[in-house]
Amino acid sequence: MNQITLHPITSPLVGNMLVPGDKSISHRAIIFGSLAKGTTVISHFLDGEDCMRTIHAFQAMGVKIKKEEQRVTIESNGVEALEEPLKPINLGNSGTTARLLLGVLAGLPFHTTLFGDESLTKRPMDRVAVPLREMGAKIDGRFNGKYLPISTRGGQLQAITFHPPVKSAQVKSGVLLAGLLANGMTEVIEETKTRDHTENMFQAFGGEISIDGNKISVKGEQTLTGTDIQVPGDISSAAFFLVAAAIVPGSKITITDVGLNQTRTGIIDVLQKMNVKINVEEEKFIGGEPIGKITVESSDIKATDIDGDIIPRMIDEIPIVALLATQAKGTTIIRDAEELRYKETDRIASVVHTLNKLGAKIEATEDGMIIEGGTPITGGEADSHGDHRIGMMIAIASLIAKSDTILHQPDSINISYPTFFDDLAKLKK
Ligand code: S3P
């Protein structure tokens, strides 16, 4: 199906919901479960296309991985048992698979070729290839290894101290995973803290890792042990419904069992700053990850400025926050978000182009956007451009549009949220 027609909503959104498992944590659970010795059982795994790429990559290296809906069982004999894949590995659209897998392959004594879809083929890989080469890995590819297809020949790695030049959890995680396979103590010192699921997962699998402010140190050549992982609901998926409830009059929804990791909750802070009625209750910790529930009600939204250290804590939520800002009183300015240009699409360009087409008034800047509030959404035609988060942003915009919206390439939403439209339908009265 390459287009669907979406109708404006005629009633409030109400009810309780669960969102699918966290994408970042699902990827990492497969990676760590494959590197660990023994059995790992993952529940509430994200059954989306990106995480399936990570499963297929490790299956190609001989790991036994069985998936039954959202439950995944991994039987692995550890790092030494991983085998040279027979064929090039297709990473599809998944940047997380690419960057984290490169870190693992850097330390494995065999040859691999990685390739991806049109979007992934344009995304920079040198940000991780450069430190991995410094550790001793052989990595080559298009444009001297900047872009996929990339081939690796891993081997004995030496630990490094790395100061990431970009605020990226994927880059940090790639180097930490290589550090696990290296000789010595690898250190990553971040300028701004990014999502720390890799660090939490090291601990959950019995690994030694120390965290001192923004400095993370991992001891090399450790053996990890298989464990059970319950994946929290993905706050980045929840964000679409949090904004939907805020902008659809009369709405009130509660999202349960959602991840509330501090490195991911920038969206909650921004919603509060924008005067959205929101209540958050942290309930438990599982595998080092806080989980709880969030309730949101429709609200009179105020514009705000979004910049600085909060950006990495909400990088994937900026498209949906941009939609929220179109409905706010005043002008919202987003800065320091140049990283958006290196996502599944250039998300500064795609958000601005798409929302303007639907009636908003937004101006792109080099590192963000300026969004005029109080602009009605008209509806019309809009394309996800193969970017799941742009697809979901359009779908939420269509709820408050004056007329129907035709969404092109809705299938991209399956990358992170295959049940998105079913979950939305359940909230309609
Ligand atoms: C992710 C980190 C973020 C995010 C991506 C998932 C991860 O990317 O945008 O969706 O799982 O580590 P960067 O770390 O490159 O900013």
Coordinates of N, CA and C in Angstrom, one line a residue, residues 63 92 151 203 246 259 297 306 321 375 381 408:
V63 N 24.2 -17.3 15.2 CA 23.6 -17.3 16.5 C 22.1 -17.9 16.4
G92 N 19.0 -2.8 5.7 CA 17.7 -2.0 5.4 C 17.9 -0.6 5.8
S151 N 33.0 -2.9 4.1 CA 33.4 -4.2 4.5 C 34.4 -4.1 5.7
Q203 N 25.6 -3.9 32.3 CA 25.4 -4.4 33.6 C 24.4 -5.5 33.7
A246 N -2.6 16.1 23.4 CA -2.4 17.5 23.8 C -3.2 18.4 22.8
G259 N 9.1 3.4 29.1 CA 10.5 3.7 29.6 C 10.6 5.2 29.9
E297 N -3.4 15.3 28.9 CA -4.8 15.9 28.5 C -4.6 17.0 27.5
I306 N 13.8 25.5 22.4 CA 14.4 24.2 22.7 C 15.8 24.2 22.2
V321 N 7.3 17.2 18.0 CA 7.2 18.5 18.8 C 7.0 19.7 17.9
T375 N -1.2 28.0 13.7 CA -1.5 27.9 12.3 C -2.3 26.6 12.1
E381 N -1.9 16.6 0.6 CA -1.0 15.4 0.3 C 0.3 15.5 1.0
H408 N 1.4 9.5 1.6 CA 2.2 8.6 0.7 C 3.3 7.8 1.5

